[in-house]
Amino acid sequence: MPTFFEKKQLVTPGELLAEGDYLPGENTYVEENKIFASRIGLVDSDNKKVNVVALRAFYVPKVGDIVIGTVAEVGFNGWTIDIKSPYTALLRASDVLSRPFKPQNDELSQVLNAGDLIVAKIASYDRAHDPQLTVGEPGLGKITRGQILRVTPTKIPRVIGRKGSMISMIKQETNCQIILGLNGVILVTGKNPEDEELAIAAIRKIEQESHTSGLTDRITQLLKEKKAKVEEKLE
Amino acid sequence: MNEKPEKLIDKKGLRLDGRKADELRPLKLQVGVLPNADGSAYIEHGKNKILAAAFGPREMHPKHLAQADRMVLRCRYHMAPFSVQERKSPAPSRREVELSKVIKESLEPALFHELYPRTGVDVFVEVLQADGGTRCASITAAALAIADAGVPMRDLVVACAAGKVDDTIVLDLYDAEDKLGVADVPVAYMPSLNAVTLLQMDGILTPAEFEKAVNMAMDGCRKIYELQKEALKTKYMVVKEVEE
């Protein structure tokens, strides 16, 4: 039962990873008892499970995920939302309005118009139906301020860090509120644009260096350095 | 190149362009050349210059083409008006429609269609300069573009042709050999899985010659496969080297 890779090795689709008594993890598949990679990424094994952390992927909806989307179209009884996925999501009017929805009384484009950004949760999704969103929970709904940035969805776990260590550190250092959409869209809201820029720079660095170790320490250092620079300017 | 030369292979066994019988043309592959596409690749295979761009998976338009249980792959092979000596009409010709289908069918076995129902992947292949063997070079580039778009694949698909020129079986025919030679056998292949996804033949070969040509083409594919993997890794390696 050999494996054919070193830890964190860059692999391409079709590369043979392991043979025999191993389990296929993310971005891998089995053919005749052999495990192959199906995306370009970095291999890693966890006990008997072989995983490939993809360097390029797209978002596939999952029930319960928090996502950030753009209103694409205002419909008769709801909105279609672009969540940067192969599937467009639907948001029903009755979910947003806390009262029964009557088309003759309510003008939907006054609640949410095309181009508006929202934070929402995936309420339902399966192979046969497009994902349906809900905003009926605290923290969800229309975005009114802050800055948006996009990363490859596979890198979101790296931005969160082990048990949220990375994201809580960035929040603390920059005094920003950060909402991570699992579809790869990130919302940063701070007291002033400088703080937001700082957080964005940190996230961009994580995106670029997501596959290296000791990243949290380097990001902390980066933030401290940049903060010092900003303070210098102010003085 | 209007008159037929007497011999396509000289006494030393070299071809008109100076290659040995089992030698490939020089190859150059590059991934991620088009920022507006989800994935892209550029190939220079001898004098062939081909761009491939991949989009998706995304919602199918027009919607009636979507399949409820699977992802749909669409390909368009197109030759630029300036890609050949005589201006080629930009309208899709019979040959281009056929090659679009051939390229699509040779890439399909590499995809996991059942994973993303109701979606579509679009691949656009643009031939900027043609010099024989464009269908093979297109498949090689298109597979890279799809992989670069982040679409899961069983393996990269590589293609290469072999054929018969005068009395010799040769690898990777170029334009003159293709037109004046005896036979041409394009093969598309997934090396890791040892699976052939395209096999065509134009001309007449004996069964023994055919087998020799197919094996030769598959050997060529394996050589190109290494370059293909290298090209894909190079795009992402740049990122890796930054902080090392």
Tab-separated table of C-alpha atoms in Angstrom:
chain	number	residue	atom	x	y	z
A	1	MET	CA	0.000	0.000	0.000
A	2	PRO	CA	2.397	2.690	-1.110
A	3	THR	CA	1.817	6.381	-1.483
A	4	PHE	CA	3.419	8.312	-4.303
A	5	PHE	CA	3.723	11.818	-2.930
A	6	GLU	CA	5.534	13.981	-0.453
A	7	LYS	CA	3.619	16.155	1.941
A	8	LYS	CA	2.452	19.435	0.339
A	9	GLN	CA	3.591	18.367	-3.110
A	10	LEU	CA	1.980	20.152	-6.065
A	11	VAL	CA	-0.042	17.668	-8.104
A	12	THR	CA	-1.980	17.880	-11.373
A	13	PRO	CA	-5.220	16.110	-12.340
A	14	GLY	CA	-4.578	12.443	-13.046
A	15	GLU	CA	-1.546	12.105	-10.826
A	16	LEU	CA	-1.398	8.786	-8.955
A	17	LEU	CA	-1.421	9.479	-5.206
A	18	ALA	CA	-1.829	6.182	-3.399
A	19	GLU	CA	-2.615	2.565	-3.911
A	20	GLY	CA	-4.532	0.104	-1.764
A	21	ASP	CA	-5.679	0.743	1.778
A	22	TYR	CA	-6.269	4.504	1.605
A	23	LEU	CA	-9.409	6.620	1.559
A	24	PRO	CA	-10.052	9.209	-1.138
A	25	GLY	CA	-10.539	12.674	0.339
A	26	GLU	CA	-11.285	15.999	-1.299
A	27	ASN	CA	-10.433	16.478	-4.973
A	28	THR	CA	-9.438	12.869	-5.486
A	29	TYR	CA	-11.100	9.835	-7.012
A	30	VAL	CA	-10.643	6.076	-7.041
A	31	GLU	CA	-10.129	3.916	-10.074
A	32	GLU	CA	-9.206	0.237	-9.704
A	33	ASN	CA	-8.175	0.664	-6.072
A	34	LYS	CA	-5.838	3.517	-6.920
A	35	ILE	CA	-6.309	7.096	-5.744
A	36	PHE	CA	-5.752	9.875	-8.270
A	37	ALA	CA	-5.887	13.667	-7.982
A	38	SER	CA	-8.710	15.405	-9.842
A	39	ARG	CA	-7.605	19.036	-9.446
A	40	ILE	CA	-4.378	20.975	-9.348
A	41	GLY	CA	-3.449	21.381	-5.708
A	42	LEU	CA	-1.324	20.304	-2.788
A	43	VAL	CA	-1.572	16.764	-1.416
A	44	ASP	CA	-1.803	15.956	2.214
A	45	SER	CA	-2.698	12.826	4.073
A	46	ASP	CA	-4.500	12.553	7.340
A	47	ASN	CA	-4.278	9.048	8.756
A	48	LYS	CA	-5.503	6.952	5.840
A	49	LYS	CA	-7.251	9.770	4.040
A	50	VAL	CA	-5.584	11.417	1.066
A	51	ASN	CA	-6.665	15.009	0.414
A	52	VAL	CA	-5.816	17.501	-2.273
A	53	VAL	CA	-6.170	21.148	-1.281
A	54	ALA	CA	-7.170	22.661	-4.626
A	55	LEU	CA	-5.436	25.819	-5.804
A	56	ARG	CA	-8.300	26.538	-8.172
A	57	ALA	CA	-11.940	25.608	-7.654
A	58	PHE	CA	-15.456	27.027	-7.669
A	59	TYR	CA	-18.126	27.135	-4.988
A	60	VAL	CA	-20.676	24.339	-4.721
A	61	PRO	CA	-23.565	25.261	-2.393
A	62	LYS	CA	-24.069	23.398	0.867
A	63	VAL	CA	-27.032	23.788	3.217
A	64	GLY	CA	-26.130	25.971	6.192
A	65	ASP	CA	-23.265	27.835	4.516
A	66	ILE	CA	-23.050	31.595	4.947
A	67	VAL	CA	-22.509	33.244	1.549
A	68	ILE	CA	-22.255	36.769	0.196
A	69	GLY	CA	-24.092	37.437	-3.042
A	70	THR	CA	-25.182	40.163	-5.433
A	71	VAL	CA	-28.800	40.714	-6.405
A	72	ALA	CA	-28.926	39.827	-10.101
A	73	GLU	CA	-32.588	40.263	-10.815
A	74	VAL	CA	-35.765	41.416	-9.091
A	75	GLY	CA	-38.534	38.935	-9.812
A	76	PHE	CA	-42.268	38.718	-9.081
A	77	ASN	CA	-42.042	37.164	-5.664
A	78	GLY	CA	-38.357	37.215	-4.897
A	79	TRP	CA	-34.844	37.892	-6.134
A	80	THR	CA	-32.239	35.889	-7.983
A	81	ILE	CA	-28.873	36.181	-6.322
A	82	ASP	CA	-25.470	35.642	-7.904
A	83	ILE	CA	-23.397	33.713	-5.372
A	84	LYS	CA	-20.346	33.107	-7.622
A	85	SER	CA	-21.255	29.474	-8.114
A	86	PRO	CA	-22.405	27.353	-11.063
A	87	TYR	CA	-25.913	27.748	-9.674
A	88	THR	CA	-27.772	31.031	-9.087
A	89	ALA	CA	-29.592	31.290	-5.776
A	90	LEU	CA	-33.149	32.379	-5.045
A	91	LEU	CA	-34.324	34.572	-2.196
A	92	ARG	CA	-38.053	34.657	-1.582
A	93	ALA	CA	-39.837	37.909	-0.747
A	94	SER	CA	-41.735	36.340	2.152
A	95	ASP	CA	-38.405	35.478	3.733
A	96	VAL	CA	-37.201	39.082	3.731
A	97	LEU	CA	-40.442	40.820	4.718
A	98	SER	CA	-41.527	39.877	8.189
A	99	ARG	CA	-45.175	40.045	7.130
A	100	PRO	CA	-47.086	38.172	4.432
A	101	PHE	CA	-46.029	39.283	0.984
A	102	LYS	CA	-48.649	40.849	-1.267
A	103	PRO	CA	-47.497	41.782	-4.772
A	104	GLN	CA	-49.966	44.687	-4.960
A	105	ASN	CA	-48.686	46.338	-1.757
A	106	ASP	CA	-44.967	45.699	-1.849
A	107	GLU	CA	-42.511	46.983	-4.407
A	108	LEU	CA	-39.652	44.480	-4.211
A	109	SER	CA	-37.041	46.726	-5.809
A	110	GLN	CA	-37.419	49.116	-2.857
A	111	VAL	CA	-36.376	46.400	-0.457
A	112	LEU	CA	-33.491	45.001	-2.497
A	113	ASN	CA	-32.489	46.225	-5.935
A	114	ALA	CA	-30.255	44.772	-8.609
A	115	GLY	CA	-26.623	45.231	-7.595
A	116	ASP	CA	-27.272	45.201	-3.850
A	117	LEU	CA	-25.071	42.916	-1.789
A	118	ILE	CA	-26.443	40.585	0.833
A	119	VAL	CA	-25.158	38.190	3.436
A	120	ALA	CA	-27.351	35.099	3.463
A	121	LYS	CA	-27.492	31.495	4.513
A	122	ILE	CA	-28.240	28.574	2.210
A	123	ALA	CA	-31.603	27.240	3.362
A	124	SER	CA	-32.008	24.398	0.907
A	125	TYR	CA	-30.158	22.916	-2.017
A	126	ASP	CA	-29.982	19.613	-3.842
A	127	ARG	CA	-28.961	18.301	-7.250
A	128	ALA	CA	-32.342	18.995	-8.785
A	129	HIS	CA	-33.041	22.455	-7.393
A	130	ASP	CA	-31.211	25.744	-7.279
A	131	PRO	CA	-30.108	26.863	-3.816
A	132	GLN	CA	-32.582	28.887	-1.784
A	133	LEU	CA	-31.332	31.551	0.591
A	134	THR	CA	-32.603	32.936	3.853
A	135	VAL	CA	-31.807	36.170	5.662
A	136	GLY	CA	-33.984	35.494	8.678
A	137	GLU	CA	-31.197	35.268	11.206
A	138	PRO	CA	-29.153	37.854	13.092
A	139	GLY	CA	-26.169	39.118	11.118
A	140	LEU	CA	-27.731	38.322	7.760
A	141	GLY	CA	-29.265	40.744	5.267
A	142	LYS	CA	-28.343	43.689	3.108
A	143	ILE	CA	-24.803	45.028	3.271
A	144	THR	CA	-24.730	48.792	3.753
A	145	ARG	CA	-21.065	49.521	4.350
A	146	GLY	CA	-17.612	47.987	4.167
A	147	GLN	CA	-15.449	46.562	1.425
A	148	ILE	CA	-15.781	43.365	-0.572
A	149	LEU	CA	-13.008	41.121	-1.848
A	150	ARG	CA	-12.958	37.780	-3.618
A	151	VAL	CA	-10.683	34.804	-3.074
A	152	THR	CA	-10.788	31.231	-4.398
A	153	PRO	CA	-13.386	29.426	-2.223
A	154	THR	CA	-10.893	26.702	-1.275
A	155	LYS	CA	-8.819	29.297	0.549
A	156	ILE	CA	-11.542	30.343	2.977
A	157	PRO	CA	-10.561	27.659	5.555
A	158	ARG	CA	-7.026	29.075	5.526
A	159	VAL	CA	-8.329	32.572	6.233
A	160	ILE	CA	-10.254	31.159	9.189
A	161	GLY	CA	-7.179	29.327	10.465
A	162	ARG	CA	-7.019	26.525	12.971
A	163	LYS	CA	-10.033	26.924	15.279
A	164	GLY	CA	-10.467	30.458	13.956
A	165	SER	CA	-7.044	31.612	15.110
A	166	MET	CA	-6.190	33.517	11.944
A	167	ILE	CA	-9.455	35.378	11.524
A	168	SER	CA	-9.774	36.360	15.187
A	169	MET	CA	-6.209	37.643	15.114
A	170	ILE	CA	-6.907	39.833	12.053
A	171	LYS	CA	-10.125	41.107	13.612
A	172	GLN	CA	-8.311	42.007	16.789
A	173	GLU	CA	-5.329	43.684	15.121
A	174	THR	CA	-7.361	45.743	12.656
A	175	ASN	CA	-10.519	46.449	14.667
A	176	CYS	CA	-12.538	45.317	11.676
A	177	GLN	CA	-15.575	43.175	11.424
A	178	ILE	CA	-15.011	40.438	8.862
A	179	ILE	CA	-17.692	38.215	7.376
A	180	LEU	CA	-16.425	35.271	5.356
A	181	GLY	CA	-18.765	34.031	2.682
A	182	LEU	CA	-17.949	30.381	2.033
A	183	ASN	CA	-18.378	31.132	-1.658
A	184	GLY	CA	-15.092	33.054	-1.544
A	185	VAL	CA	-16.514	36.553	-1.049
A	186	ILE	CA	-15.312	38.415	2.029
A	187	LEU	CA	-16.836	41.509	3.621
A	188	VAL	CA	-14.592	43.764	5.689
A	189	THR	CA	-16.160	46.559	7.745
A	190	GLY	CA	-14.067	48.832	9.884
A	191	LYS	CA	-14.294	52.208	11.571
A	192	ASN	CA	-12.212	53.828	8.834
A	193	PRO	CA	-10.925	52.876	5.357
A	194	GLU	CA	-7.328	52.499	6.608
A	195	ASP	CA	-8.285	49.676	8.946
A	196	GLU	CA	-10.175	47.990	6.121
A	197	GLU	CA	-7.200	48.295	3.756
A	198	LEU	CA	-5.020	46.709	6.400
A	199	ALA	CA	-7.333	43.727	6.802
A	200	ILE	CA	-7.616	43.339	3.021
A	201	ALA	CA	-3.841	43.371	2.619
A	202	ALA	CA	-3.596	40.643	5.245
A	203	ILE	CA	-6.220	38.486	3.538
A	204	ARG	CA	-4.572	38.948	0.145
A	205	LYS	CA	-1.298	37.770	1.628
A	206	ILE	CA	-2.999	34.708	3.090
A	207	GLU	CA	-4.518	33.963	-0.303
A	208	GLN	CA	-1.127	34.076	-1.983
A	209	GLU	CA	0.755	32.125	0.633
A	210	SER	CA	-2.030	29.838	1.780
A	211	HIS	CA	0.044	26.680	1.374
A	212	THR	CA	2.966	27.692	3.595
A	213	SER	CA	3.417	26.979	7.286
A	214	GLY	CA	3.865	29.557	10.023
A	215	LEU	CA	1.564	31.914	8.183
A	216	THR	CA	-0.269	33.244	11.249
A	217	ASP	CA	2.984	34.545	12.712
A	218	ARG	CA	3.960	36.244	9.476
A	219	ILE	CA	0.548	37.856	9.120
A	220	THR	CA	0.736	39.154	12.690
A	221	GLN	CA	4.110	40.664	11.879
A	222	LEU	CA	2.821	42.207	8.652
A	223	LEU	CA	-0.095	43.808	10.443
A	224	LYS	CA	2.090	45.195	13.230
A	225	GLU	CA	4.549	46.666	10.710
A	226	LYS	CA	1.827	48.285	8.637
A	227	LYS	CA	0.081	49.639	11.690
A	228	ALA	CA	3.296	51.234	12.858
A	229	LYS	CA	3.678	52.882	9.455
A	230	VAL	CA	0.163	54.310	9.542
A	231	GLU	CA	0.723	55.689	13.019
A	232	GLU	CA	3.996	57.270	11.927
A	233	LYS	CA	2.190	59.106	9.177
A	234	LEU	CA	-0.407	60.409	11.568
A	235	GLU	CA	2.154	61.868	13.930
B	1	MET	CA	5.225	24.031	-51.159
B	2	ASN	CA	3.050	23.896	-54.251
B	3	GLU	CA	4.960	21.245	-56.155
B	4	LYS	CA	5.209	17.821	-54.718
B	5	PRO	CA	8.795	17.041	-53.770
B	6	GLU	CA	10.036	13.727	-55.069
B	7	LYS	CA	10.766	12.325	-51.677
B	8	LEU	CA	9.404	13.335	-48.291
B	9	ILE	CA	12.154	11.461	-46.506
B	10	ASP	CA	15.801	11.722	-47.596
B	11	LYS	CA	18.492	9.042	-47.743
B	12	LYS	CA	19.576	9.669	-44.176
B	13	GLY	CA	16.007	9.044	-43.005
B	14	LEU	CA	15.379	12.692	-42.213
B	15	ARG	CA	12.102	14.426	-43.054
B	16	LEU	CA	11.595	17.622	-45.051
B	17	ASP	CA	11.840	19.753	-41.923
B	18	GLY	CA	14.921	17.869	-40.732
B	19	ARG	CA	13.288	15.755	-38.056
B	20	LYS	CA	13.874	12.046	-37.450
B	21	ALA	CA	10.922	9.700	-37.971
B	22	ASP	CA	10.045	9.527	-34.268
B	23	GLU	CA	10.781	13.126	-33.364
B	24	LEU	CA	8.210	15.669	-32.157
B	25	ARG	CA	8.125	19.281	-33.277
B	26	PRO	CA	9.298	21.818	-30.680
B	27	LEU	CA	6.563	22.531	-28.153
B	28	LYS	CA	5.787	25.457	-25.921
B	29	LEU	CA	2.896	25.446	-23.461
B	30	GLN	CA	1.630	28.224	-21.245
B	31	VAL	CA	-1.279	28.236	-18.798
B	32	GLY	CA	-3.406	31.142	-17.584
B	33	VAL	CA	-2.743	33.524	-20.460
B	34	LEU	CA	-6.246	35.020	-20.590
B	35	PRO	CA	-7.363	36.714	-17.359
B	36	ASN	CA	-10.962	37.114	-18.566
B	37	ALA	CA	-11.490	33.373	-18.939
B	38	ASP	CA	-11.910	31.020	-15.973
B	39	GLY	CA	-9.077	28.942	-17.393
B	40	SER	CA	-6.856	29.292	-20.434
B	41	ALA	CA	-3.855	27.854	-22.231
B	42	TYR	CA	-1.633	28.661	-25.177
B	43	ILE	CA	0.245	26.121	-27.240
B	44	GLU	CA	2.941	26.447	-29.858
B	45	HIS	CA	3.374	23.103	-31.523
B	46	GLY	CA	5.863	23.563	-34.331
B	47	LYS	CA	4.341	26.386	-36.370
B	48	ASN	CA	0.877	25.867	-34.881
B	49	LYS	CA	-0.204	28.637	-32.558
B	50	ILE	CA	-3.408	27.951	-30.658
B	51	LEU	CA	-5.276	29.616	-27.798
B	52	ALA	CA	-7.808	27.758	-25.664
B	53	ALA	CA	-10.179	29.308	-23.124
B	54	ALA	CA	-12.505	27.511	-20.717
B	55	PHE	CA	-15.505	28.892	-18.842
B	56	GLY	CA	-17.574	27.297	-16.139
B	57	PRO	CA	-19.144	25.212	-14.881
B	58	ARG	CA	-21.850	27.825	-15.187
B	59	GLU	CA	-25.543	28.031	-15.857
B	60	MET	CA	-26.349	26.819	-19.371
B	61	HIS	CA	-27.547	29.354	-21.913
B	62	PRO	CA	-29.840	28.718	-23.760
B	63	LYS	CA	-31.460	26.954	-20.825
B	64	HIS	CA	-33.069	24.152	-22.811
B	65	LEU	CA	-29.629	22.722	-23.537
B	66	ALA	CA	-29.032	22.004	-19.855
B	67	GLN	CA	-29.301	18.392	-18.778
B	68	ALA	CA	-31.108	17.615	-15.514
B	69	ASP	CA	-28.633	14.929	-14.475
B	70	ARG	CA	-25.314	16.026	-15.870
B	71	MET	CA	-22.941	18.787	-16.822
B	72	VAL	CA	-22.739	19.632	-20.517
B	73	LEU	CA	-19.461	20.269	-22.328
B	74	ARG	CA	-19.491	22.534	-25.356
B	75	CYS	CA	-16.537	23.164	-27.621
B	76	ARG	CA	-15.916	25.568	-30.422
B	77	TYR	CA	-12.925	25.064	-32.664
B	78	HIS	CA	-12.311	28.082	-34.828
B	79	MET	CA	-9.589	29.091	-37.238
B	80	ALA	CA	-8.686	32.746	-37.526
B	81	PRO	CA	-8.948	34.158	-41.066
B	82	PHE	CA	-5.178	34.713	-41.018
B	83	SER	CA	-4.296	31.245	-39.729
B	84	VAL	CA	-3.618	29.806	-43.167
B	85	GLN	CA	-1.944	31.063	-46.369
B	86	GLU	CA	-5.154	31.719	-48.258
B	87	ARG	CA	-7.667	33.783	-46.230
B	88	LYS	CA	-10.091	31.484	-44.481
B	89	SER	CA	-13.666	32.682	-44.171
B	90	PRO	CA	-14.382	33.364	-40.505
B	91	ALA	CA	-17.714	31.550	-40.743
B	92	PRO	CA	-17.584	28.033	-39.282
B	93	SER	CA	-16.814	25.578	-42.054
B	94	ARG	CA	-17.902	21.947	-42.229
B	95	ARG	CA	-14.441	20.924	-41.086
B	96	GLU	CA	-14.493	23.230	-38.057
B	97	VAL	CA	-17.892	21.951	-36.936
B	98	GLU	CA	-16.561	18.416	-37.167
B	99	LEU	CA	-13.388	19.217	-35.260
B	100	SER	CA	-15.421	20.941	-32.544
B	101	LYS	CA	-17.321	17.708	-32.080
B	102	VAL	CA	-14.181	15.588	-32.183
B	103	ILE	CA	-12.445	17.768	-29.566
B	104	LYS	CA	-15.524	17.737	-27.343
B	105	GLU	CA	-15.782	13.975	-27.489
B	106	SER	CA	-12.121	13.440	-26.764
B	107	LEU	CA	-12.291	15.652	-23.653
B	108	GLU	CA	-15.558	14.284	-22.277
B	109	PRO	CA	-14.188	11.048	-20.757
B	110	ALA	CA	-11.897	13.162	-18.552
B	111	LEU	CA	-14.747	15.024	-16.832
B	112	PHE	CA	-17.001	14.053	-13.938
B	113	HIS	CA	-20.265	15.011	-15.622
B	114	GLU	CA	-22.543	13.674	-12.923
B	115	LEU	CA	-21.136	15.966	-10.207
B	116	TYR	CA	-22.553	19.234	-11.476
B	117	PRO	CA	-26.004	18.668	-13.013
B	118	ARG	CA	-27.709	21.473	-14.994
B	119	THR	CA	-24.449	23.297	-15.660
B	120	GLY	CA	-22.285	23.773	-18.708
B	121	VAL	CA	-18.583	24.099	-19.441
B	122	ASP	CA	-17.606	26.028	-22.550
B	123	VAL	CA	-14.285	25.606	-24.295
B	124	PHE	CA	-13.203	27.931	-27.072
B	125	VAL	CA	-10.259	26.959	-29.234
B	126	GLU	CA	-8.876	29.639	-31.491
B	127	VAL	CA	-6.290	28.623	-34.071
B	128	LEU	CA	-4.076	31.627	-34.755
B	129	GLN	CA	-1.704	29.826	-37.062
B	130	ALA	CA	-2.112	26.347	-38.518
B	131	ASP	CA	0.537	23.960	-39.753
B	132	GLY	CA	-0.967	20.495	-39.590
B	133	GLY	CA	-2.050	18.574	-36.510
B	134	THR	CA	-4.185	21.394	-35.113
B	135	ARG	CA	-6.821	19.041	-33.731
B	136	CYS	CA	-4.198	17.348	-31.575
B	137	ALA	CA	-2.634	20.569	-30.384
B	138	SER	CA	-6.138	21.933	-29.678
B	139	ILE	CA	-7.025	18.977	-27.472
B	140	THR	CA	-3.777	19.336	-25.522
B	141	ALA	CA	-4.415	23.051	-24.954
B	142	ALA	CA	-8.139	22.654	-24.216
B	143	ALA	CA	-7.453	20.043	-21.516
B	144	LEU	CA	-5.047	22.460	-19.846
B	145	ALA	CA	-7.590	25.282	-20.005
B	146	ILE	CA	-10.241	23.114	-18.331
B	147	ALA	CA	-7.823	22.055	-15.589
B	148	ASP	CA	-6.852	25.699	-15.066
B	149	ALA	CA	-10.528	26.622	-14.651
B	150	GLY	CA	-10.635	24.311	-11.625
B	151	VAL	CA	-12.984	21.752	-13.154
B	152	PRO	CA	-12.251	18.308	-11.664
B	153	MET	CA	-10.717	15.926	-14.219
B	154	ARG	CA	-9.786	12.266	-14.255
B	155	ASP	CA	-6.616	13.099	-16.135
B	156	LEU	CA	-5.235	15.644	-18.543
B	157	VAL	CA	-5.962	14.682	-22.138
B	158	VAL	CA	-3.023	14.770	-24.534
B	159	ALA	CA	-3.147	14.288	-28.265
B	160	CYS	CA	-0.559	13.564	-30.907
B	161	ALA	CA	-0.644	12.163	-34.428
B	162	ALA	CA	1.421	9.587	-36.250
B	163	GLY	CA	1.185	8.596	-39.888
B	164	LYS	CA	2.828	7.188	-42.945
B	165	VAL	CA	4.967	9.315	-45.227
B	166	ASP	CA	6.486	7.578	-48.271
B	167	ASP	CA	7.165	4.153	-46.771
B	168	THR	CA	7.967	5.185	-43.239
B	169	ILE	CA	5.790	5.506	-40.136
B	170	VAL	CA	6.484	8.933	-38.665
B	171	LEU	CA	5.427	10.878	-35.559
B	172	ASP	CA	3.687	14.259	-35.439
B	173	LEU	CA	2.996	15.086	-39.096
B	174	TYR	CA	3.122	18.694	-40.173
B	175	ASP	CA	1.118	20.326	-42.944
B	176	ALA	CA	3.072	19.113	-46.007
B	177	GLU	CA	3.378	15.561	-44.694
B	178	ASP	CA	-0.276	15.516	-43.826
B	179	LYS	CA	-1.288	16.582	-47.330
B	180	LEU	CA	1.270	14.616	-49.355
B	181	GLY	CA	1.694	11.621	-47.079
B	182	VAL	CA	-0.085	8.282	-47.210
B	183	ALA	CA	-1.943	8.221	-43.899
B	184	ASP	CA	-2.549	10.205	-40.710
B	185	VAL	CA	-3.581	8.741	-37.334
B	186	PRO	CA	-4.464	11.283	-34.611
B	187	VAL	CA	-4.669	9.816	-31.112
B	188	ALA	CA	-5.882	11.474	-27.895
B	189	TYR	CA	-4.868	9.756	-24.724
B	190	MET	CA	-5.084	9.941	-20.924
B	191	PRO	CA	-1.643	8.668	-19.874
B	192	SER	CA	-2.287	8.017	-16.171
B	193	LEU	CA	-5.305	5.875	-16.922
B	194	ASN	CA	-3.859	4.430	-20.124
B	195	ALA	CA	-7.096	5.260	-21.931
B	196	VAL	CA	-7.454	6.381	-25.545
B	197	THR	CA	-10.191	8.988	-26.018
B	198	LEU	CA	-9.792	9.728	-29.723
B	199	LEU	CA	-8.599	7.508	-32.528
B	200	GLN	CA	-9.023	8.487	-36.149
B	201	MET	CA	-7.380	7.434	-39.371
B	202	ASP	CA	-7.206	9.175	-42.704
B	203	GLY	CA	-5.555	7.094	-45.471
B	204	ILE	CA	-4.676	3.457	-45.846
B	205	LEU	CA	-2.438	1.402	-43.555
B	206	THR	CA	-1.903	-2.320	-43.056
B	207	PRO	CA	-2.900	-3.635	-39.611
B	208	ALA	CA	0.784	-3.901	-38.656
B	209	GLU	CA	1.502	-0.360	-39.760
B	210	PHE	CA	-1.583	0.897	-37.951
B	211	GLU	CA	-0.473	-0.668	-34.701
B	212	LYS	CA	2.985	0.798	-35.067
B	213	ALA	CA	1.510	4.236	-35.758
B	214	VAL	CA	-0.829	4.095	-32.754
B	215	ASN	CA	1.976	3.056	-30.430
B	216	MET	CA	4.218	5.756	-31.800
B	217	ALA	CA	1.502	8.380	-31.310
B	218	MET	CA	0.927	7.196	-27.736
B	219	ASP	CA	4.651	7.503	-26.999
B	220	GLY	CA	4.493	11.030	-28.372
B	221	CYS	CA	1.497	11.748	-26.137
B	222	ARG	CA	3.422	10.644	-23.059
B	223	LYS	CA	6.237	13.048	-23.930
B	224	ILE	CA	3.789	15.928	-24.395
B	225	TYR	CA	2.021	14.953	-21.140
B	226	GLU	CA	5.171	15.733	-19.170
B	227	LEU	CA	5.351	19.195	-20.753
B	228	GLN	CA	1.642	19.686	-20.096
B	229	LYS	CA	1.964	18.886	-16.388
B	230	GLU	CA	5.003	21.136	-16.196
B	231	ALA	CA	3.103	24.033	-17.786
B	232	LEU	CA	0.174	23.677	-15.390
B	233	LYS	CA	2.459	23.522	-12.369
B	234	THR	CA	4.489	26.515	-13.540
B	235	LYS	CA	1.501	28.846	-13.237
B	236	TYR	CA	0.936	27.893	-9.620
B	237	MET	CA	4.619	27.424	-8.802
B	238	VAL	CA	5.239	31.159	-9.278
B	239	VAL	CA	3.112	31.764	-6.212
B	240	LYS	CA	4.982	29.127	-4.274
B	241	GLU	CA	8.403	30.573	-4.977
B	242	VAL	CA	7.531	34.084	-3.838
B	243	GLU	CA	8.205	33.497	-0.184
B	244	GLU	CA	10.608	30.585	-0.335
